[in-house]
Amino acid sequence: MSISKRCIILLLSIKLLVILPPWDAFSFGFAAHRKINRMAIFTLPPEMVGFFKHHIEFITERSIDPDRRAHTVEGEAQRHYIDIDHFADEGENPFDIVPREWEDAKKKFSNDTLQRYGVLPWHVQVMMQRLTRAFMAENVDKILYNATHIGHYIADLCTPLHTTKYYNGRTPEQRGIHALWESRLVELYADNYNYLVGRAEYIESPLDRTWELIEESHLKVDTIYWVFDSLRTHLPPDVVYAYEMRGQSTSRTFSRTFSHKIHQAMDAMVERQMRRAVKSVGDFWFTAWVNAGQPDLYKLEKRSLSAAFRRQLEQEEQIYKKIDQVEERPTPR
Ligand SMILES: [Zn+2]
């Protein structure tokens, strides 16, 4: 255990006022992942929607497992982001530099480098293959597991701060911006967003769509920092920050007033990205099903999960629960 961890635990145990930095003070975007997976179900055609609705609670609640797994499984954390700006110097377009295909990218930059700066776009392709194979095999356990988890990674593609090495701010003053954007604002406002995004559509090239989503997300990074800075520097600190109880401790967080102002100033960016994610998750699920030959999901709806799969889920849950109790874990990306 590190000295700083020991200090925090000691402080907690003697019930002193503990002021955690704001990036520890939120719930890691869980609300967004749940909402996106859930709403994506309603984009599906009649041949699919029954099966997915039948398992709606699983698909909703288990949407957060990949983030929980990031703390327990080696190699998982880097599947949630790509620091695309790492690969470009000032004035260069990183999307011209990083090859889209995994093998080409690996040849150019090495596996170690890609693992260090994130493999999200390529992991989506792995998940797509797994989901397609699960549909082909008509394996209910694997369809559910992979559909739920690919939904998570696609939502991460639509999160601008998952595409930059400055994922939690370029300056010390911007720290906490990651959780503010993807957790705080979602918790406060996402229930009122419009999730009517139309019917799921077939994707000709999932790899190209993946990169399009990353590029769209990355283009928003500058705006997020700019809006944050222009608001923060014009407001007194007691308007920007507030103190809230989280469990046993008091945490400094961004105030509701500041959250409201930044949400407004970004002009529905969070809503647009969540809608983009909902539609894309539906599109990827639909595409995997079509590519698998459109198996009969009415038939699968009646099958229950296998005992082995239930045991696996229970074991995973026990591990995640232990991790959930550690308050000072770093922000997953
Ligand atoms: Zn994630």
mmCIF file of C-alpha atoms and ligand atoms in Angstrom:
data_model
loop_
_atom_site.group_PDB
_atom_site.id
_atom_site.type_symbol
_atom_site.label_atom_id
_atom_site.label_comp_id
_atom_site.label_asym_id
_atom_site.label_seq_id
_atom_site.Cartn_x
_atom_site.Cartn_y
_atom_site.Cartn_z
ATOM 1 C CA MET A 1 0.000 0.000 0.000
ATOM 2 C CA SER A 2 1.346 3.448 -0.901
ATOM 3 C CA ILE A 3 1.943 6.066 1.778
ATOM 4 C CA SER A 4 -0.782 8.318 0.338
ATOM 5 C CA LYS A 5 -3.305 5.456 0.423
ATOM 6 C CA ARG A 6 -2.405 4.716 4.035
ATOM 7 C CA CYS A 7 -2.842 8.381 4.903
ATOM 8 C CA ILE A 8 -6.291 8.549 3.362
ATOM 9 C CA ILE A 9 -7.445 5.429 5.144
ATOM 10 C CA LEU A 10 -6.065 6.733 8.444
ATOM 11 C CA LEU A 11 -7.833 10.031 7.998
ATOM 12 C CA LEU A 12 -11.086 8.265 7.170
ATOM 13 C CA SER A 13 -10.799 6.015 10.178
ATOM 14 C CA ILE A 14 -10.490 8.897 12.626
ATOM 15 C CA LYS A 15 -13.381 10.661 10.889
ATOM 16 C CA LEU A 16 -11.576 13.866 10.068
ATOM 17 C CA LEU A 17 -12.893 16.016 7.277
ATOM 18 C CA VAL A 18 -11.362 14.509 4.176
ATOM 19 C CA ILE A 19 -11.295 16.589 1.050
ATOM 20 C CA LEU A 20 -10.765 14.288 -1.873
ATOM 21 C CA PRO A 21 -9.794 15.790 -5.193
ATOM 22 C CA PRO A 22 -12.793 16.217 -7.449
ATOM 23 C CA TRP A 23 -11.776 13.508 -9.917
ATOM 24 C CA ASP A 24 -12.324 10.936 -7.187
ATOM 25 C CA ALA A 25 -15.699 12.281 -6.250
ATOM 26 C CA PHE A 26 -17.949 10.929 -8.934
ATOM 27 C CA SER A 27 -19.410 7.647 -10.020
ATOM 28 C CA PHE A 28 -17.308 7.028 -13.129
ATOM 29 C CA GLY A 29 -19.903 7.521 -15.839
ATOM 30 C CA PHE A 30 -21.952 4.520 -14.750
ATOM 31 C CA ALA A 31 -25.214 6.399 -15.270
ATOM 32 C CA ALA A 32 -24.305 7.133 -18.882
ATOM 33 C CA HIS A 33 -23.388 3.537 -19.707
ATOM 34 C CA ARG A 34 -26.604 2.213 -18.185
ATOM 35 C CA LYS A 35 -28.737 4.714 -20.051
ATOM 36 C CA ILE A 36 -27.007 4.205 -23.419
ATOM 37 C CA ASN A 37 -27.249 0.410 -23.413
ATOM 38 C CA ARG A 38 -30.867 0.543 -22.245
ATOM 39 C CA MET A 39 -32.024 3.070 -24.826
ATOM 40 C CA ALA A 40 -30.135 1.326 -27.658
ATOM 41 C CA ILE A 41 -32.512 -1.627 -27.301
ATOM 42 C CA PHE A 42 -35.358 0.521 -28.631
ATOM 43 C CA THR A 43 -33.541 1.135 -31.921
ATOM 44 C CA LEU A 44 -33.677 -2.567 -32.832
ATOM 45 C CA PRO A 45 -35.987 -4.136 -35.442
ATOM 46 C CA PRO A 46 -38.892 -6.393 -34.369
ATOM 47 C CA GLU A 47 -36.837 -9.557 -35.006
ATOM 48 C CA MET A 48 -34.324 -8.474 -32.336
ATOM 49 C CA VAL A 49 -36.108 -6.232 -29.878
ATOM 50 C CA GLY A 50 -38.000 -8.985 -28.024
ATOM 51 C CA PHE A 51 -34.837 -10.850 -27.039
ATOM 52 C CA PHE A 52 -33.069 -7.683 -25.951
ATOM 53 C CA LYS A 53 -36.081 -6.424 -23.984
ATOM 54 C CA HIS A 54 -36.352 -9.794 -22.284
ATOM 55 C CA HIS A 55 -32.809 -9.195 -20.954
ATOM 56 C CA ILE A 56 -33.070 -5.423 -20.524
ATOM 57 C CA GLU A 57 -32.001 -5.430 -16.874
ATOM 58 C CA PHE A 58 -28.901 -7.496 -17.615
ATOM 59 C CA ILE A 59 -27.948 -5.284 -20.564
ATOM 60 C CA THR A 60 -28.469 -2.167 -18.452
ATOM 61 C CA GLU A 61 -26.840 -3.199 -15.192
ATOM 62 C CA ARG A 62 -23.922 -5.145 -16.661
ATOM 63 C CA SER A 63 -23.018 -2.245 -18.977
ATOM 64 C CA ILE A 64 -20.636 -0.951 -16.314
ATOM 65 C CA ASP A 65 -18.701 -4.194 -15.848
ATOM 66 C CA PRO A 66 -15.893 -3.323 -18.283
ATOM 67 C CA ASP A 67 -15.047 -0.250 -16.151
ATOM 68 C CA ARG A 68 -15.187 -2.309 -12.968
ATOM 69 C CA ARG A 69 -12.992 -4.912 -14.634
ATOM 70 C CA ALA A 70 -10.429 -2.227 -15.506
ATOM 71 C CA HIS A 71 -9.323 -2.297 -11.872
ATOM 72 C CA THR A 72 -8.939 -6.058 -11.683
ATOM 73 C CA VAL A 73 -7.858 -7.456 -15.042
ATOM 74 C CA GLU A 74 -4.496 -6.622 -16.521
ATOM 75 C CA GLY A 75 -4.797 -5.205 -20.024
ATOM 76 C CA GLU A 76 -8.392 -4.091 -19.558
ATOM 77 C CA ALA A 77 -7.847 -0.412 -18.693
ATOM 78 C CA GLN A 78 -6.346 0.482 -22.080
ATOM 79 C CA ARG A 79 -9.372 -0.916 -23.931
ATOM 80 C CA HIS A 80 -11.390 2.139 -22.864
ATOM 81 C CA TYR A 81 -9.494 4.944 -24.577
ATOM 82 C CA ILE A 82 -7.029 6.028 -27.206
ATOM 83 C CA ASP A 83 -4.702 8.972 -26.616
ATOM 84 C CA ILE A 84 -4.801 9.844 -30.279
ATOM 85 C CA ASP A 85 -3.026 13.177 -29.766
ATOM 86 C CA HIS A 86 0.037 11.350 -28.480
ATOM 87 C CA PHE A 87 0.789 10.323 -32.056
ATOM 88 C CA ALA A 88 0.885 13.801 -33.599
ATOM 89 C CA ASP A 89 3.082 16.853 -33.205
ATOM 90 C CA GLU A 90 1.683 20.370 -33.195
ATOM 91 C CA GLY A 91 -0.151 21.052 -36.450
ATOM 92 C CA GLU A 92 -0.321 17.400 -37.512
ATOM 93 C CA ASN A 93 -3.536 15.424 -37.828
ATOM 94 C CA PRO A 94 -3.201 12.238 -35.751
ATOM 95 C CA PHE A 95 -5.902 10.576 -37.848
ATOM 96 C CA ASP A 96 -3.552 10.787 -40.860
ATOM 97 C CA ILE A 97 -0.786 9.206 -38.823
ATOM 98 C CA VAL A 98 -2.355 6.292 -36.934
ATOM 99 C CA PRO A 99 -3.337 3.431 -39.285
ATOM 100 C CA ARG A 100 -6.901 2.222 -38.853
ATOM 101 C CA GLU A 101 -6.081 -1.474 -39.111
ATOM 102 C CA TRP A 102 -4.546 -3.128 -36.036
ATOM 103 C CA GLU A 103 -1.784 -4.947 -37.904
ATOM 104 C CA ASP A 104 -0.689 -1.777 -39.705
ATOM 105 C CA ALA A 105 -0.785 0.262 -36.505
ATOM 106 C CA LYS A 106 1.183 -2.396 -34.648
ATOM 107 C CA LYS A 107 3.808 -2.502 -37.381
ATOM 108 C CA LYS A 108 4.182 1.269 -37.266
ATOM 109 C CA PHE A 109 4.135 1.834 -33.497
ATOM 110 C CA SER A 110 4.597 -1.599 -31.774
ATOM 111 C CA ASN A 111 2.176 -3.443 -29.549
ATOM 112 C CA ASP A 112 3.703 -1.961 -26.374
ATOM 113 C CA THR A 113 3.182 1.617 -27.552
ATOM 114 C CA LEU A 114 -0.397 0.973 -28.613
ATOM 115 C CA GLN A 115 -1.175 -0.730 -25.307
ATOM 116 C CA ARG A 116 0.285 2.229 -23.453
ATOM 117 C CA TYR A 117 -1.778 4.848 -25.298
ATOM 118 C CA GLY A 118 -4.958 2.850 -25.617
ATOM 119 C CA VAL A 119 -6.459 0.216 -27.905
ATOM 120 C CA LEU A 120 -10.148 1.163 -27.811
ATOM 121 C CA PRO A 121 -10.766 1.283 -31.603
ATOM 122 C CA TRP A 122 -9.255 -2.141 -32.140
ATOM 123 C CA HIS A 123 -10.900 -3.710 -29.128
ATOM 124 C CA VAL A 124 -14.288 -2.724 -30.561
ATOM 125 C CA GLN A 125 -13.423 -4.865 -33.615
ATOM 126 C CA VAL A 126 -12.519 -7.807 -31.365
ATOM 127 C CA MET A 127 -15.837 -7.441 -29.541
ATOM 128 C CA MET A 128 -17.673 -7.205 -32.848
ATOM 129 C CA GLN A 129 -16.197 -10.525 -33.956
ATOM 130 C CA ARG A 130 -17.099 -12.135 -30.636
ATOM 131 C CA LEU A 131 -20.666 -10.861 -30.809
ATOM 132 C CA THR A 132 -21.076 -11.990 -34.422
ATOM 133 C CA ARG A 133 -19.768 -15.461 -33.540
ATOM 134 C CA ALA A 134 -22.107 -15.621 -30.524
ATOM 135 C CA PHE A 135 -25.097 -14.837 -32.776
ATOM 136 C CA MET A 136 -23.918 -17.479 -35.282
ATOM 137 C CA ALA A 137 -23.640 -20.067 -32.519
ATOM 138 C CA GLU A 138 -27.025 -18.968 -31.085
ATOM 139 C CA ASN A 139 -25.324 -18.909 -27.706
ATOM 140 C CA VAL A 140 -27.525 -16.840 -25.385
ATOM 141 C CA ASP A 141 -24.839 -16.389 -22.699
ATOM 142 C CA LYS A 142 -22.287 -15.069 -25.149
ATOM 143 C CA ILE A 143 -24.740 -12.909 -27.081
ATOM 144 C CA LEU A 144 -25.741 -11.162 -23.879
ATOM 145 C CA TYR A 145 -22.220 -10.840 -22.497
ATOM 146 C CA ASN A 146 -20.701 -9.481 -25.693
ATOM 147 C CA ALA A 147 -23.636 -7.270 -26.692
ATOM 148 C CA THR A 148 -23.655 -5.688 -23.241
ATOM 149 C CA HIS A 149 -19.927 -5.098 -23.224
ATOM 150 C CA ILE A 150 -19.547 -3.839 -26.789
ATOM 151 C CA GLY A 151 -22.221 -1.299 -25.844
ATOM 152 C CA HIS A 152 -19.871 -0.027 -23.155
ATOM 153 C CA TYR A 153 -16.890 0.346 -25.480
ATOM 154 C CA ILE A 154 -18.963 2.083 -28.170
ATOM 155 C CA ALA A 155 -20.188 4.555 -25.568
ATOM 156 C CA ASP A 156 -16.544 5.197 -24.679
ATOM 157 C CA LEU A 157 -15.855 5.989 -28.367
ATOM 158 C CA CYS A 158 -18.408 8.783 -28.080
ATOM 159 C CA THR A 159 -16.773 10.337 -25.012
ATOM 160 C CA PRO A 160 -14.359 13.089 -26.121
ATOM 161 C CA LEU A 161 -12.078 12.819 -23.105
ATOM 162 C CA HIS A 162 -11.437 9.147 -23.905
ATOM 163 C CA THR A 163 -9.560 10.277 -27.023
ATOM 164 C CA THR A 164 -6.872 12.490 -25.520
ATOM 165 C CA LYS A 165 -3.772 12.170 -23.384
ATOM 166 C CA TYR A 166 -5.105 15.198 -21.476
ATOM 167 C CA TYR A 167 -8.064 13.126 -20.376
ATOM 168 C CA ASN A 168 -8.374 14.862 -17.045
ATOM 169 C CA GLY A 169 -7.352 18.361 -18.098
ATOM 170 C CA ARG A 170 -4.419 20.133 -19.724
ATOM 171 C CA THR A 171 -3.742 22.271 -16.660
ATOM 172 C CA PRO A 172 -3.991 21.594 -12.896
ATOM 173 C CA GLU A 173 -7.047 23.890 -12.768
ATOM 174 C CA GLN A 174 -8.866 21.646 -15.237
ATOM 175 C CA ARG A 175 -8.494 18.532 -13.093
ATOM 176 C CA GLY A 176 -11.823 16.839 -12.540
ATOM 177 C CA ILE A 177 -13.081 17.802 -15.981
ATOM 178 C CA HIS A 178 -13.307 14.123 -17.002
ATOM 179 C CA ALA A 179 -15.752 13.165 -14.270
ATOM 180 C CA LEU A 180 -17.579 16.466 -14.646
ATOM 181 C CA TRP A 181 -18.273 15.846 -18.327
ATOM 182 C CA GLU A 182 -19.097 12.166 -18.295
ATOM 183 C CA SER A 183 -20.574 11.654 -14.829
ATOM 184 C CA ARG A 184 -21.695 14.818 -13.086
ATOM 185 C CA LEU A 185 -23.482 16.366 -16.083
ATOM 186 C CA VAL A 186 -25.029 13.035 -17.035
ATOM 187 C CA GLU A 187 -26.306 12.448 -13.508
ATOM 188 C CA LEU A 188 -27.820 15.914 -13.381
ATOM 189 C CA TYR A 189 -29.322 16.219 -16.850
ATOM 190 C CA ALA A 190 -29.432 12.980 -18.850
ATOM 191 C CA ASP A 191 -32.885 11.926 -17.662
ATOM 192 C CA ASN A 192 -34.320 14.801 -19.656
ATOM 193 C CA TYR A 193 -32.504 14.142 -22.907
ATOM 194 C CA ASN A 194 -34.297 12.983 -26.028
ATOM 195 C CA TYR A 195 -33.287 9.422 -26.943
ATOM 196 C CA LEU A 196 -35.490 8.984 -29.979
ATOM 197 C CA VAL A 197 -32.703 8.326 -32.464
ATOM 198 C CA GLY A 198 -34.453 6.224 -35.109
ATOM 199 C CA ARG A 199 -33.979 2.635 -36.231
ATOM 200 C CA ALA A 200 -30.684 0.775 -36.079
ATOM 201 C CA GLU A 201 -28.948 0.656 -39.471
ATOM 202 C CA TYR A 202 -26.439 -1.675 -41.047
ATOM 203 C CA ILE A 203 -22.799 -0.547 -40.884
ATOM 204 C CA GLU A 204 -20.805 -1.410 -44.001
ATOM 205 C CA SER A 205 -17.472 -1.023 -42.238
ATOM 206 C CA PRO A 206 -17.502 -1.204 -38.427
ATOM 207 C CA LEU A 207 -13.803 -0.270 -38.429
ATOM 208 C CA ASP A 208 -14.427 2.941 -40.390
ATOM 209 C CA ARG A 209 -17.449 3.805 -38.233
ATOM 210 C CA THR A 210 -15.310 3.279 -35.127
ATOM 211 C CA TRP A 211 -12.714 5.757 -36.364
ATOM 212 C CA GLU A 212 -15.407 8.236 -37.416
ATOM 213 C CA LEU A 213 -16.783 8.191 -33.880
ATOM 214 C CA ILE A 214 -13.335 8.749 -32.404
ATOM 215 C CA GLU A 215 -12.645 11.629 -34.777
ATOM 216 C CA GLU A 216 -15.986 13.275 -33.982
ATOM 217 C CA SER A 217 -15.291 12.895 -30.274
ATOM 218 C CA HIS A 218 -11.764 14.202 -30.508
ATOM 219 C CA LEU A 219 -12.877 17.329 -32.361
ATOM 220 C CA LYS A 220 -14.854 18.303 -29.250
ATOM 221 C CA VAL A 221 -11.941 18.198 -26.814
ATOM 222 C CA ASP A 222 -10.798 21.794 -27.439
ATOM 223 C CA THR A 223 -14.328 23.108 -26.990
ATOM 224 C CA ILE A 224 -14.683 21.354 -23.631
ATOM 225 C CA TYR A 225 -11.449 22.919 -22.316
ATOM 226 C CA TRP A 226 -12.259 26.308 -23.781
ATOM 227 C CA VAL A 227 -15.744 26.447 -22.269
ATOM 228 C CA PHE A 228 -14.447 25.209 -18.931
ATOM 229 C CA ASP A 229 -11.673 27.813 -18.769
ATOM 230 C CA SER A 230 -13.775 30.729 -19.915
ATOM 231 C CA LEU A 231 -16.403 29.992 -17.272
ATOM 232 C CA ARG A 232 -14.077 29.089 -14.437
ATOM 233 C CA THR A 233 -11.873 32.159 -14.755
ATOM 234 C CA HIS A 234 -14.888 34.481 -14.656
ATOM 235 C CA LEU A 235 -16.539 32.955 -11.607
ATOM 236 C CA PRO A 236 -15.463 33.108 -7.956
ATOM 237 C CA PRO A 237 -14.276 29.767 -6.508
ATOM 238 C CA ASP A 238 -17.279 29.466 -4.194
ATOM 239 C CA VAL A 239 -19.528 29.456 -7.266
ATOM 240 C CA VAL A 240 -17.370 26.933 -9.144
ATOM 241 C CA TYR A 241 -16.988 24.443 -6.301
ATOM 242 C CA ALA A 242 -19.222 22.997 -3.627
ATOM 243 C CA TYR A 243 -18.754 20.447 -0.864
ATOM 244 C CA GLU A 244 -20.902 17.342 -0.784
ATOM 245 C CA MET A 245 -21.085 14.326 1.475
ATOM 246 C CA ARG A 246 -20.068 11.094 -0.232
ATOM 247 C CA GLY A 247 -20.339 8.180 2.156
ATOM 248 C CA GLN A 248 -18.221 9.022 5.207
ATOM 249 C CA SER A 249 -16.336 11.898 3.658
ATOM 250 C CA THR A 250 -16.859 15.389 2.377
ATOM 251 C CA SER A 251 -15.715 15.899 -1.172
ATOM 252 C CA ARG A 252 -15.048 18.993 -3.180
ATOM 253 C CA THR A 253 -17.040 18.867 -6.347
ATOM 254 C CA PHE A 254 -18.235 21.198 -9.068
ATOM 255 C CA SER A 255 -21.284 23.104 -7.864
ATOM 256 C CA ARG A 256 -24.682 22.716 -9.417
ATOM 257 C CA THR A 257 -24.519 26.327 -10.581
ATOM 258 C CA PHE A 258 -21.229 25.731 -12.382
ATOM 259 C CA SER A 259 -22.466 22.409 -13.779
ATOM 260 C CA HIS A 260 -25.572 24.137 -15.098
ATOM 261 C CA LYS A 261 -23.554 26.910 -16.721
ATOM 262 C CA ILE A 262 -21.072 24.585 -18.405
ATOM 263 C CA HIS A 263 -23.855 22.280 -19.556
ATOM 264 C CA GLN A 264 -25.622 25.221 -21.184
ATOM 265 C CA ALA A 265 -22.444 26.687 -22.650
ATOM 266 C CA MET A 266 -21.576 23.386 -24.352
ATOM 267 C CA ASP A 267 -24.866 23.648 -26.201
ATOM 268 C CA ALA A 268 -26.237 20.109 -25.777
ATOM 269 C CA MET A 269 -22.890 18.452 -26.502
ATOM 270 C CA VAL A 270 -23.399 15.790 -23.828
ATOM 271 C CA GLU A 271 -26.873 15.028 -25.146
ATOM 272 C CA ARG A 272 -25.639 14.835 -28.744
ATOM 273 C CA GLN A 273 -22.849 12.455 -27.787
ATOM 274 C CA MET A 274 -25.196 10.259 -25.777
ATOM 275 C CA ARG A 275 -27.659 10.131 -28.669
ATOM 276 C CA ARG A 276 -24.792 9.276 -31.025
ATOM 277 C CA ALA A 277 -23.784 6.474 -28.657
ATOM 278 C CA VAL A 278 -27.324 5.083 -28.383
ATOM 279 C CA LYS A 279 -27.739 4.979 -32.140
ATOM 280 C CA SER A 280 -24.264 3.503 -32.687
ATOM 281 C CA VAL A 281 -24.740 0.743 -30.115
ATOM 282 C CA GLY A 282 -27.985 -0.210 -31.886
ATOM 283 C CA ASP A 283 -26.213 -0.106 -35.267
ATOM 284 C CA PHE A 284 -23.370 -2.363 -34.101
ATOM 285 C CA TRP A 285 -25.727 -4.901 -32.482
ATOM 286 C CA PHE A 286 -27.884 -4.963 -35.613
ATOM 287 C CA THR A 287 -24.859 -5.316 -37.913
ATOM 288 C CA ALA A 288 -23.453 -8.240 -35.917
ATOM 289 C CA TRP A 289 -26.830 -9.985 -36.081
ATOM 290 C CA VAL A 290 -27.131 -9.434 -39.850
ATOM 291 C CA ASN A 291 -23.556 -10.601 -40.456
ATOM 292 C CA ALA A 292 -24.312 -13.733 -38.430
ATOM 293 C CA GLY A 293 -27.123 -14.599 -40.850
ATOM 294 C CA GLN A 294 -30.006 -13.137 -38.825
ATOM 295 C CA PRO A 295 -30.526 -16.027 -36.369
ATOM 296 C CA ASP A 296 -34.009 -16.521 -34.930
ATOM 297 C CA LEU A 297 -33.986 -14.600 -31.655
ATOM 298 C CA TYR A 298 -37.641 -15.461 -30.846
ATOM 299 C CA LYS A 299 -36.444 -18.999 -30.251
ATOM 300 C CA LEU A 300 -33.533 -17.834 -28.062
ATOM 301 C CA GLU A 301 -35.765 -15.586 -25.975
ATOM 302 C CA LYS A 302 -37.199 -18.634 -24.241
ATOM 303 C CA ARG A 303 -33.792 -20.083 -23.317
ATOM 304 C CA SER A 304 -32.410 -19.210 -19.904
ATOM 305 C CA LEU A 305 -28.805 -18.470 -19.025
ATOM 306 C CA SER A 306 -26.632 -21.524 -18.341
ATOM 307 C CA ALA A 307 -25.678 -22.455 -14.779
ATOM 308 C CA ALA A 308 -21.979 -22.063 -15.640
ATOM 309 C CA PHE A 309 -22.564 -18.543 -16.949
ATOM 310 C CA ARG A 310 -24.525 -17.583 -13.831
ATOM 311 C CA ARG A 311 -21.651 -18.854 -11.676
ATOM 312 C CA GLN A 312 -19.151 -16.867 -13.734
ATOM 313 C CA LEU A 313 -21.239 -13.707 -13.293
ATOM 314 C CA GLU A 314 -21.523 -14.289 -9.565
ATOM 315 C CA GLN A 315 -17.761 -14.726 -9.236
ATOM 316 C CA GLU A 316 -17.108 -11.570 -11.248
ATOM 317 C CA GLU A 317 -19.596 -9.693 -9.073
ATOM 318 C CA GLN A 318 -17.776 -10.727 -5.889
ATOM 319 C CA ILE A 319 -14.492 -9.390 -7.269
ATOM 320 C CA TYR A 320 -16.061 -6.122 -8.451
ATOM 321 C CA LYS A 321 -17.777 -5.559 -5.110
ATOM 322 C CA LYS A 322 -14.445 -5.610 -3.297
ATOM 323 C CA ILE A 323 -13.058 -3.055 -5.739
ATOM 324 C CA ASP A 324 -16.179 -0.880 -5.505
ATOM 325 C CA GLN A 325 -15.489 -0.446 -1.799
ATOM 326 C CA VAL A 326 -12.086 1.145 -2.394
ATOM 327 C CA GLU A 327 -12.881 4.829 -2.479
ATOM 328 C CA GLU A 328 -9.579 6.243 -3.645
ATOM 329 C CA ARG A 329 -9.232 4.279 -6.879
ATOM 330 C CA PRO A 330 -8.166 6.307 -9.896
ATOM 331 C CA THR A 331 -10.599 7.420 -12.559
ATOM 332 C CA PRO A 332 -10.996 4.807 -15.285
ATOM 333 C CA ARG A 333 -10.996 6.183 -18.787
HETATM 334 ZN ZN ZN B 1 -15.063 2.516 -20.055
#
